Amino acid sequence: MGNVRELRSAGSVRRREALAETGELVLRAERSAPRAARHWIMRAVAAAGVHGASNQVVELLAGELVANAVLHGPSDGEVRVHVRIYQDEVRVEVTDESAARPRVQHPEPTAPSGRGMALVEALSSAWGVERLDEGGKTVWFTVETLD
């Protein structure tokens, strides 16, 4: 049986050739992982010619997904980050070993956390979750690069 997919936007499942594929960054689930992922993604996306606001949004949202994977996944687990750059969008996928599905929250303004998925929902073109047969999940988003 294949992976179960939960998609926010059917338009995001278009199959097409990536202009650039950066490979995969594998991180230990620790506090420094979001920063390392942001720097890696920022460099990869810029090297593919994506600059300006699109680059900054991709960096921010990737950091949020990796931070969630570290916070909610097993403390001894791995976090995998994959980036694909298309002609008009960037797709980032973050895979972790937790089956817990991320939730969009709208915390009080004084709450110290809980805004990450709301940012992903607000700033991405599309996002979704793919549950993996072997356990865990991949959370992904796309950002249009029409700067």
C-alpha positions in Angstrom: 0.0 0.0 0.0 1.3 3.5 -0.9 1.7 6.5 1.3 -1.4 8.4 2.4 -1.4 11.9 1.1 -3.2 14.8 2.6 -3.1 17.8 0.3 -4.2 21.4 0.8 -4.0 22.3 -2.9 -4.6 19.9 -5.8 -2.6 22.2 -8.1 0.5 21.5 -6.1 0.7 17.9 -7.2 1.5 18.7 -10.8 4.4 16.5 -12.0 7.1 18.3 -13.8 10.8 18.5 -14.2 12.8 20.2 -11.5 15.3 22.8 -12.8 17.5 22.1 -9.8 17.5 19.4 -7.1 19.8 20.2 -4.2 19.9 16.7 -2.8 19.0 16.0 0.8 20.3 17.3 4.1 20.1 14.9 7.0 20.2 16.4 10.5 20.1 15.1 14.0 17.0 16.2 15.8 18.6 18.8 18.0 18.3 22.6 18.7 20.9 23.6 16.0 19.0 21.8 13.2 16.6 24.6 12.2 19.5 27.1 11.8 21.6 24.6 9.8 18.6 23.8 7.6 17.9 27.5 7.0 21.5 28.2 5.9 21.7 25.2 3.6 18.4 26.0 2.0 19.2 29.7 1.6 22.4 28.9 -0.2 20.9 26.2 -2.4 17.9 28.3 -3.5 20.1 31.4 -4.1 22.5 29.2 -6.2 19.5 28.2 -8.4 18.7 31.9 -9.0 15.9 32.4 -6.5 16.5 35.7 -4.6 14.6 38.4 -2.8 11.4 37.8 -0.9 10.9 34.3 -2.3 14.3 33.2 -0.9 13.5 34.7 2.5 10.1 33.1 2.7 11.5 29.6 1.8 14.2 30.0 4.4 11.7 31.1 7.1 9.2 28.3 6.4 11.8 25.6 6.1 13.2 26.7 9.5 9.7 26.4 11.0 9.1 22.9 9.7 12.5 21.7 10.9 11.9 23.3 14.3 8.6 21.4 14.5 10.3 18.2 13.5 12.9 18.7 16.3 10.3 19.7 18.9 7.7 17.0 18.2 9.8 14.1 16.9 11.9 11.7 18.8 14.9 13.3 20.5 17.3 10.8 19.0 15.7 10.9 15.5 16.8 12.3 12.2 15.3 15.1 10.2 15.6 15.0 6.4 15.3 18.2 4.3 14.8 18.1 0.5 14.5 21.0 -1.9 13.4 21.1 -5.5 13.5 24.3 -7.6 11.1 24.6 -10.5 10.8 27.4 -13.0 8.2 29.2 -11.0 8.3 27.7 -7.5 10.3 26.0 -4.8 9.2 22.9 -3.0 10.7 22.0 0.4 10.0 18.7 2.1 10.9 17.9 5.7 10.7 14.3 6.9 10.8 13.2 10.5 10.1 10.0 12.4 7.0 11.2 14.2 3.5 10.3 13.0 2.0 13.3 14.7 0.3 15.5 12.1 1.1 19.3 12.4 -1.8 21.6 13.3 -2.3 25.2 12.4 -2.8 27.1 15.6 -3.8 30.7 16.3 -2.3 31.4 19.7 -2.8 34.5 21.8 -0.4 37.3 20.9 1.5 36.8 24.2 2.0 33.1 23.7 5.7 32.2 23.3 5.2 29.7 20.5 2.6 27.9 18.2 2.7 30.1 15.1 4.9 28.0 12.8 2.2 26.2 10.8 0.1 29.4 10.7 3.1 31.0 8.9 3.4 28.1 6.5 -0.4 28.3 5.8 -0.3 32.0 5.2 3.0 32.4 3.2 3.2 29.2 1.1 1.4 28.7 -2.2 0.4 25.2 -1.0 1.3 22.7 1.8 0.5 19.3 2.9 1.4 16.1 4.8 2.4 12.7 3.5 2.3 9.9 6.0 5.0 7.3 5.4 4.3 3.5 5.5 7.5 2.9 7.5 6.4 5.5 10.1 6.9 9.2 10.3 5.7 11.8 7.8 6.9 14.4 5.3 5.5 17.9 5.6 6.0 20.0 2.5 5.3 23.4 1.1 5.7 25.3 -2.1 6.5 29.0 -2.6 6.0 30.8 -6.0 9.1 32.5 -7.2 7.7 35.3 -9.3 9.8 38.1 -7.9 
